[in-house]
Amino acid sequence: MARSQKVAPEYLQKVNSALQRNSYPSQQSLASDVGLSLSTVKNFLKGKSIDYLNFVEICEKLGLDWQEISEKETLATDSNPPIKETSPFITGSPIKHPSRFFGRQKELKRLFQILKRHPLQNAAIIGKRRIGKTSLLHYLKNITATPKEELREGQKSDWLPHPEIYKWIFVDFQDSRMASRENFLTHILENLNLQIPTPCDLDNFMNAVSDNLQNPTVILLDEIGVGLQRCEELDDEFWESLRSLATNHTGGNLAFILATHESPTELARSTGHSSPFFNIFGYTAYLGNFTETEARELIASSPIAFPEKDVEWILQESHCVPLLLQILCRERLFSLEEGDDGEEWKEQGLLQMKPFIHLLK
C-alpha cells in the first residue's frame, strides 16, 4: 500500500461538494471533527498528497469511497482496506472511542444528571496528570452519538433523553492555535455552524452566540491550565465574557466542563487571574484510581483471556491506576499472542511502567 494518497483531479469537485453535503461549514470544522490539522484537510481538498491513513479517515467522514477517488498512480496493487481493529489496550494517547473506555460510572452519572436538565450546569474534572481526564471528556462528547453496534455488549449509552439535540465542542489548550482569542472564538462558532463575524472579536462573538444558540451546548475545555499559563490573549475580560454568556445570555443552554489537575479557583489564582468564570463550576468530579471491579472489567476485555494468577499480579502491581493497568495488560496480551507462556512479560511491563511510577504516590 502506498504511504500517501491524493484525490484524482476528476474527483476534486465531488470531494469539495461532499464538504457541504455533510454540513461542514468550513474546512476547519472538518479538520476539528476528524482530529487532523487544517493544512492536511486543505491539501486533501486540493488534490495534494497526504498520509494514507489520514486520507482514508477523511473519506470516511465525508462518506466517500477512498479507493474510487484515489489517484490511481499512487494506489498500490494491494488495495486492502485499512486495519479496522481497535487496540484493546491504549497507553500513549487519550481514549477516544467509547467502546474502549472503562470505569468512571459514578462520575458519568453525576455529569449527565447536570447536563440533561435545564438550565445546564458547569462542572470541573480534577485529577493528577495521566489519570484519564481527557479520555473522560472524549467519552462525554461521543458516547450518546455512537451506534450501539460499535459499543460493548451492555454498555450504557442512553445517558440523555434527547441526545440528538446536543452540541459538543472540544477545546484542547495544548493546541497552540487556541492561544489566539480570535482562533478560539472562530473554533466555537464553526462548531455551532454559525457565521463568522468580521472582525471575530468578543463583542461580535457574544452577539452571534446570544442571538442564535437554541440547542443545549457543552464546551469541553481540556488542559485549561495551559490556557491560563501561556495564552496572554485569554485574559480576565475573555473569561468574564464566557461566564456572562453561560449565566445570562443563552437561556440555560450553555455549559462548560473543564479538566485540570487542581481546583479552577486555585489554578486561576496561581496564574494571576481573578475572573469570576472560575467560580461557576458547581460540581467537581475527582478522578482517582479504578475500583477493583472497574479494573477487572478492563482486564476482562482482552481478546485473549488472562490466567487468573496474571490478573491478580496485574491488579497488585498497578494498584488499579488506569494507565498502569493498560500497560501491563498490553504486555500480557502481546506475550499471549506470541505464544509465550514465560514470565518475561512481567519484567517488560514493570520496565514500561517506570516513567509513570509517580502515579502510585
Coordinates of C-alpha atoms in Angstrom, one line a residue:
M1 CA 0.0 0.0 0.0
A2 CA 1.3 3.5 -0.9
R3 CA 2.3 5.5 2.1
S4 CA 0.4 8.6 0.8
Q5 CA -2.7 9.2 -1.4
K6 CA -4.3 12.1 -3.2
V7 CA -7.6 12.8 -4.8
A8 CA -7.7 12.2 -8.6
P9 CA -8.3 15.5 -10.4
E10 CA -11.6 14.3 -11.9
Y11 CA -13.0 13.8 -8.4
L12 CA -12.0 17.1 -6.8
Q13 CA -15.4 18.7 -7.4
K14 CA -17.1 15.7 -5.9
V15 CA -14.9 15.8 -2.9
N16 CA -15.4 19.5 -2.2
S17 CA -19.2 19.1 -2.7
A18 CA -19.1 16.4 0.0
L19 CA -18.0 19.1 2.5
Q20 CA -21.3 21.0 2.2
R21 CA -23.3 17.8 1.8
N22 CA -22.1 16.6 5.2
S23 CA -22.9 20.0 6.8
Y24 CA -19.4 21.1 7.4
P25 CA -19.5 25.0 7.3
S26 CA -15.7 25.2 6.8
Q27 CA -12.6 23.3 6.2
Q28 CA -11.6 24.0 9.8
S29 CA -14.8 22.3 11.1
L30 CA -13.9 19.2 9.2
A31 CA -10.3 19.3 10.5
S32 CA -11.6 19.6 14.1
D33 CA -14.1 16.8 13.7
V34 CA -11.6 14.3 12.2
G35 CA -8.8 15.4 14.6
L36 CA -6.3 16.5 11.9
S37 CA -4.6 19.8 11.1
L38 CA -6.2 22.3 8.8
S39 CA -3.3 22.1 6.4
T40 CA -3.9 18.4 6.0
V41 CA -7.5 18.9 5.1
K42 CA -6.7 21.7 2.7
N43 CA -4.1 19.5 0.9
F44 CA -6.7 16.7 0.7
L45 CA -9.3 19.1 -0.9
K46 CA -6.8 20.5 -3.3
G47 CA -5.7 17.1 -4.6
K48 CA -2.3 17.1 -2.9
S49 CA -0.7 14.0 -1.4
I50 CA -1.4 13.3 2.3
D51 CA -0.7 10.4 4.6
Y52 CA -2.6 7.3 3.5
L53 CA -4.4 6.7 6.9
N54 CA -5.4 10.4 7.1
F55 CA -6.7 10.1 3.5
V56 CA -8.9 7.2 4.4
E57 CA -10.2 8.8 7.6
I58 CA -11.2 12.0 5.8
C59 CA -13.0 10.0 3.1
E60 CA -15.0 8.1 5.8
K61 CA -16.1 11.3 7.4
L62 CA -17.3 12.6 4.1
G63 CA -19.0 9.4 3.0
L64 CA -16.6 8.9 0.1
D65 CA -15.2 5.7 -1.3
W66 CA -11.4 6.2 -0.9
Q67 CA -10.5 3.7 -3.5
E68 CA -12.8 5.3 -6.1
I69 CA -11.4 8.8 -5.7
S70 CA -7.7 8.0 -5.2
E71 CA -5.2 9.0 -7.8
K72 CA -4.6 5.6 -9.5
E73 CA -0.9 6.2 -9.9
T74 CA -0.5 6.4 -6.1
L75 CA -2.8 3.5 -5.4
A76 CA -0.7 0.3 -5.0
T77 CA -1.9 -3.1 -6.3
D78 CA -2.6 -4.3 -2.8
S79 CA -5.8 -2.3 -2.2
N80 CA -6.9 -4.0 1.0
P81 CA -8.9 -1.6 3.3
P82 CA -7.1 -0.1 6.3
I83 CA -7.0 -2.0 9.6
K84 CA -10.2 -1.6 11.5
E85 CA -9.3 -3.5 14.7
T86 CA -9.3 -1.2 17.7
S87 CA -6.3 -1.6 20.1
P88 CA -7.7 -3.3 23.2
F89 CA -5.2 -1.5 25.5
I90 CA -4.3 2.1 24.8
T91 CA -1.3 3.7 26.6
G92 CA 0.1 6.6 24.6
S93 CA -2.9 8.7 23.8
P94 CA -6.4 9.6 25.1
I95 CA -9.1 7.0 24.6
K96 CA -11.5 8.4 22.0
H97 CA -13.8 5.5 21.1
P98 CA -16.3 4.8 23.8
S99 CA -16.0 1.1 23.4
R100 CA -12.5 1.2 24.9
F101 CA -13.5 3.4 27.8
F102 CA -14.0 1.7 31.2
G103 CA -15.0 2.8 34.7
R104 CA -16.0 6.3 36.0
Q105 CA -19.7 5.3 36.1
K106 CA -20.4 7.3 39.3
E107 CA -18.8 10.4 37.8
L108 CA -20.6 9.9 34.5
K109 CA -23.9 9.6 36.2
R110 CA -23.5 12.9 38.0
L111 CA -22.1 14.7 35.0
F112 CA -25.0 13.7 32.8
Q113 CA -27.5 14.5 35.5
I114 CA -26.5 18.1 35.4
L115 CA -26.5 18.2 31.6
K116 CA -29.9 16.6 31.0
R117 CA -31.9 19.2 32.9
H118 CA -32.5 22.8 32.2
P119 CA -30.5 25.0 32.9
L120 CA -27.3 23.1 32.0
Q121 CA -24.8 23.4 34.8
N122 CA -21.0 23.6 34.8
A123 CA -18.5 21.0 36.1
A124 CA -14.8 20.6 36.7
I125 CA -12.9 17.3 36.3
I126 CA -9.9 17.2 38.6
G127 CA -7.2 14.6 38.8
K128 CA -3.4 14.2 38.6
R129 CA -1.8 14.0 35.2
R130 CA -2.4 10.9 33.1
I131 CA -5.3 9.8 35.3
G132 CA -7.8 9.9 32.3
K133 CA -9.3 13.4 32.3
T134 CA -9.0 13.9 28.6
S135 CA -10.4 10.4 27.9
L136 CA -13.4 11.2 30.1
L137 CA -14.0 14.4 28.1
H138 CA -14.0 12.5 24.8
Y139 CA -16.3 9.9 26.3
L140 CA -18.9 12.6 27.2
K141 CA -18.7 14.0 23.7
N142 CA -19.0 10.7 21.9
I143 CA -20.9 8.1 23.9
T144 CA -24.5 9.3 23.2
A145 CA -23.9 9.6 19.4
T146 CA -22.1 6.2 19.0
P147 CA -24.2 3.4 17.4
K148 CA -24.9 0.6 19.8
E149 CA -23.3 -1.9 17.5
E150 CA -20.0 -0.2 18.0
L151 CA -20.2 -0.4 21.8
R152 CA -19.5 -3.3 24.2
E153 CA -22.4 -5.5 25.0
G154 CA -24.5 -3.9 27.7
Q155 CA -22.5 -0.7 27.6
K156 CA -24.8 2.2 28.7
S157 CA -25.3 5.0 26.1
D158 CA -28.8 6.3 26.9
W159 CA -27.5 9.0 29.3
L160 CA -29.6 11.8 27.7
P161 CA -33.3 11.7 26.8
H162 CA -32.7 13.6 23.5
P163 CA -29.0 13.3 22.7
E164 CA -29.5 14.4 19.1
I165 CA -30.2 18.0 20.1
Y166 CA -27.0 18.4 22.0
K167 CA -23.9 20.1 20.6
W168 CA -20.4 19.2 22.0
I169 CA -17.4 21.3 21.3
F170 CA -13.9 20.1 22.4
V171 CA -11.1 22.6 23.0
D172 CA -7.6 21.5 23.6
F173 CA -5.4 24.3 25.0
Q174 CA -2.3 22.3 24.2
D175 CA -3.2 23.2 20.6
S176 CA -1.2 26.4 20.1
R177 CA -3.9 27.8 17.8
M178 CA -6.2 28.1 20.8
A179 CA -3.8 30.6 22.4
S180 CA -5.3 33.2 19.9
R181 CA -8.5 34.7 21.1
E182 CA -9.8 35.0 17.5
N183 CA -8.9 31.4 16.8
F184 CA -10.7 30.2 19.9
L185 CA -13.9 32.2 19.1
T186 CA -13.8 31.1 15.5
H187 CA -13.5 27.4 16.6
I188 CA -16.6 27.7 18.8
L189 CA -18.7 29.5 16.1
E190 CA -17.7 27.0 13.4
N191 CA -18.7 24.0 15.6
L192 CA -22.0 25.8 16.2
N193 CA -22.5 26.2 12.5
L194 CA -22.7 30.0 13.0
Q195 CA -21.5 32.6 10.6
I196 CA -18.0 34.0 11.5
P197 CA -18.4 37.8 12.0
T198 CA -15.8 40.3 10.8
P199 CA -14.0 41.1 13.0
C200 CA -14.3 38.0 15.1
D201 CA -13.9 39.8 18.4
L202 CA -15.5 39.3 21.8
D203 CA -18.4 41.7 21.1
N204 CA -19.4 40.1 17.8
F205 CA -18.9 36.6 19.2
M206 CA -21.2 37.4 22.2
N207 CA -23.9 38.8 19.8
A208 CA -23.6 35.8 17.5
V209 CA -24.0 33.2 20.3
S210 CA -26.5 35.1 22.3
D211 CA -28.8 35.6 19.3
N212 CA -28.6 32.1 17.8
L213 CA -27.8 29.4 20.5
Q214 CA -31.0 27.4 20.7
N215 CA -29.8 23.9 21.4
P216 CA -28.1 22.6 24.6
T217 CA -24.4 23.1 24.1
V218 CA -21.4 21.8 26.1
I219 CA -18.0 23.2 25.7
L220 CA -15.3 20.9 26.9
L221 CA -12.1 22.7 28.0
D222 CA -9.1 20.4 28.1
E223 CA -5.7 21.3 29.7
I224 CA -7.2 24.7 30.8
G225 CA -4.1 25.2 32.9
V226 CA -2.1 25.6 29.8
G227 CA -4.6 28.2 28.6
L228 CA -4.2 30.2 31.8
Q229 CA -0.4 30.0 32.0
R230 CA 0.6 30.6 28.4
C231 CA -2.2 32.3 26.5
E232 CA -1.9 36.1 27.1
E233 CA -4.8 36.9 24.9
L234 CA -7.1 34.8 27.1
D235 CA -7.2 37.4 29.8
D236 CA -9.8 38.2 32.5
E237 CA -12.0 40.0 30.1
F238 CA -12.1 36.9 27.9
W239 CA -13.1 34.6 30.7
E240 CA -15.6 37.1 32.2
S241 CA -17.3 37.2 28.8
L242 CA -17.6 33.4 28.7
R243 CA -19.1 33.4 32.2
S244 CA -21.6 36.1 31.2
L245 CA -22.6 34.1 28.1
A246 CA -23.3 30.9 30.1
T247 CA -25.1 32.5 33.0
N248 CA -27.1 35.4 31.4
H249 CA -27.3 35.3 27.6
T250 CA -28.0 31.7 26.4
G251 CA -31.2 30.8 28.3
G252 CA -29.5 28.0 30.2
N253 CA -28.4 26.2 27.0
L254 CA -24.7 26.6 27.5
A255 CA -22.4 24.7 29.9
F256 CA -18.6 24.4 30.4
I257 CA -16.8 21.3 31.6
L258 CA -13.1 21.8 32.2
A259 CA -10.3 19.4 33.0
T260 CA -7.4 20.3 35.3
H261 CA -5.1 18.9 37.9
E262 CA -6.3 21.3 40.6
S263 CA -9.4 23.3 41.5
P264 CA -10.3 26.1 39.0
T265 CA -10.2 28.8 41.6
E266 CA -6.7 27.8 42.8
L267 CA -5.5 27.4 39.3
A268 CA -6.8 30.9 38.4
R269 CA -5.2 32.4 41.5
S270 CA -1.8 30.8 40.9
T271 CA -1.7 32.1 37.3
G272 CA -2.8 35.7 38.2
H273 CA -6.4 35.5 37.0
S274 CA -9.3 36.9 39.0
S275 CA -12.2 36.3 36.7
P276 CA -15.4 35.0 38.4
F277 CA -15.6 32.5 35.5
F278 CA -13.7 30.1 37.7
N279 CA -16.4 30.2 40.4
I280 CA -19.2 28.8 38.3
F281 CA -18.3 25.1 38.5
G282 CA -20.8 23.8 40.9
Y283 CA -19.9 20.1 40.6
T284 CA -16.4 18.6 40.7
A285 CA -15.6 15.1 39.6
Y286 CA -12.4 13.9 41.3
L287 CA -10.7 11.2 39.3
G288 CA -8.6 8.6 41.2
N289 CA -7.7 5.0 40.7
F290 CA -10.2 2.5 39.4
T291 CA -12.1 0.3 41.8
E292 CA -11.1 -3.3 41.6
T293 CA -14.4 -4.1 39.9
E294 CA -13.6 -1.5 37.2
A295 CA -10.1 -2.8 36.8
R296 CA -11.2 -6.3 36.4
E297 CA -13.7 -5.2 33.7
L298 CA -10.9 -3.6 31.8
I299 CA -8.7 -6.7 32.1
A300 CA -11.5 -9.0 31.0
S301 CA -11.9 -7.0 27.8
S302 CA -8.7 -8.7 26.4
P303 CA -9.4 -10.7 23.3
I304 CA -7.4 -13.5 24.9
A305 CA -8.3 -14.3 28.5
F306 CA -5.6 -13.9 31.0
P307 CA -4.9 -16.6 33.6
E308 CA -6.3 -15.7 37.0
K309 CA -2.8 -15.6 38.6
D310 CA -1.8 -13.0 36.0
V311 CA -4.9 -11.0 36.7
E312 CA -4.1 -10.9 40.4
W313 CA -0.5 -9.8 39.6
I314 CA -1.6 -7.0 37.3
L315 CA -4.1 -5.7 40.0
Q316 CA -1.4 -5.8 42.6
E317 CA 1.4 -4.1 40.6
S318 CA -0.8 -1.5 39.0
H319 CA -2.8 -0.6 42.2
C320 CA -5.7 -0.1 39.8
V321 CA -4.1 3.0 38.2
P322 CA -5.8 3.1 34.8
L323 CA -2.6 3.9 32.7
L324 CA -0.6 1.3 34.6
L325 CA -3.3 -1.3 34.1
Q326 CA -3.3 -0.6 30.4
I327 CA 0.5 -1.0 30.2
L328 CA 0.5 -4.3 32.0
C329 CA -2.5 -5.7 30.1
R330 CA -0.8 -4.7 26.8
E331 CA 2.3 -6.6 27.7
R332 CA 0.5 -9.7 28.8
L333 CA -1.7 -9.7 25.7
F334 CA 1.4 -9.3 23.4
S335 CA 3.1 -12.3 25.1
L336 CA 0.0 -14.4 24.7
E337 CA -0.3 -13.5 21.1
E338 CA 3.3 -14.6 20.6
G339 CA 2.6 -17.9 22.3
D340 CA 5.0 -17.0 25.2
D341 CA 3.9 -18.6 28.5
G342 CA 7.0 -17.4 30.4
E343 CA 7.4 -14.5 32.9
E344 CA 9.4 -12.1 30.7
W345 CA 6.2 -10.0 30.1
K346 CA 6.2 -9.1 33.8
E347 CA 9.7 -7.7 33.6
Q348 CA 8.9 -5.8 30.5
G349 CA 5.7 -4.5 32.0
L350 CA 7.4 -3.1 35.1
L351 CA 10.1 -1.5 32.8
Q352 CA 7.4 0.2 30.7
M353 CA 5.7 1.4 33.9
K354 CA 8.8 3.2 35.2
P355 CA 8.2 6.6 33.6
F356 CA 4.8 6.7 35.2
I357 CA 5.6 5.3 38.6
H358 CA 4.8 8.6 40.2
L359 CA 1.2 7.8 39.7
L360 CA 1.4 5.3 42.5
K361 CA 2.2 8.0 45.0

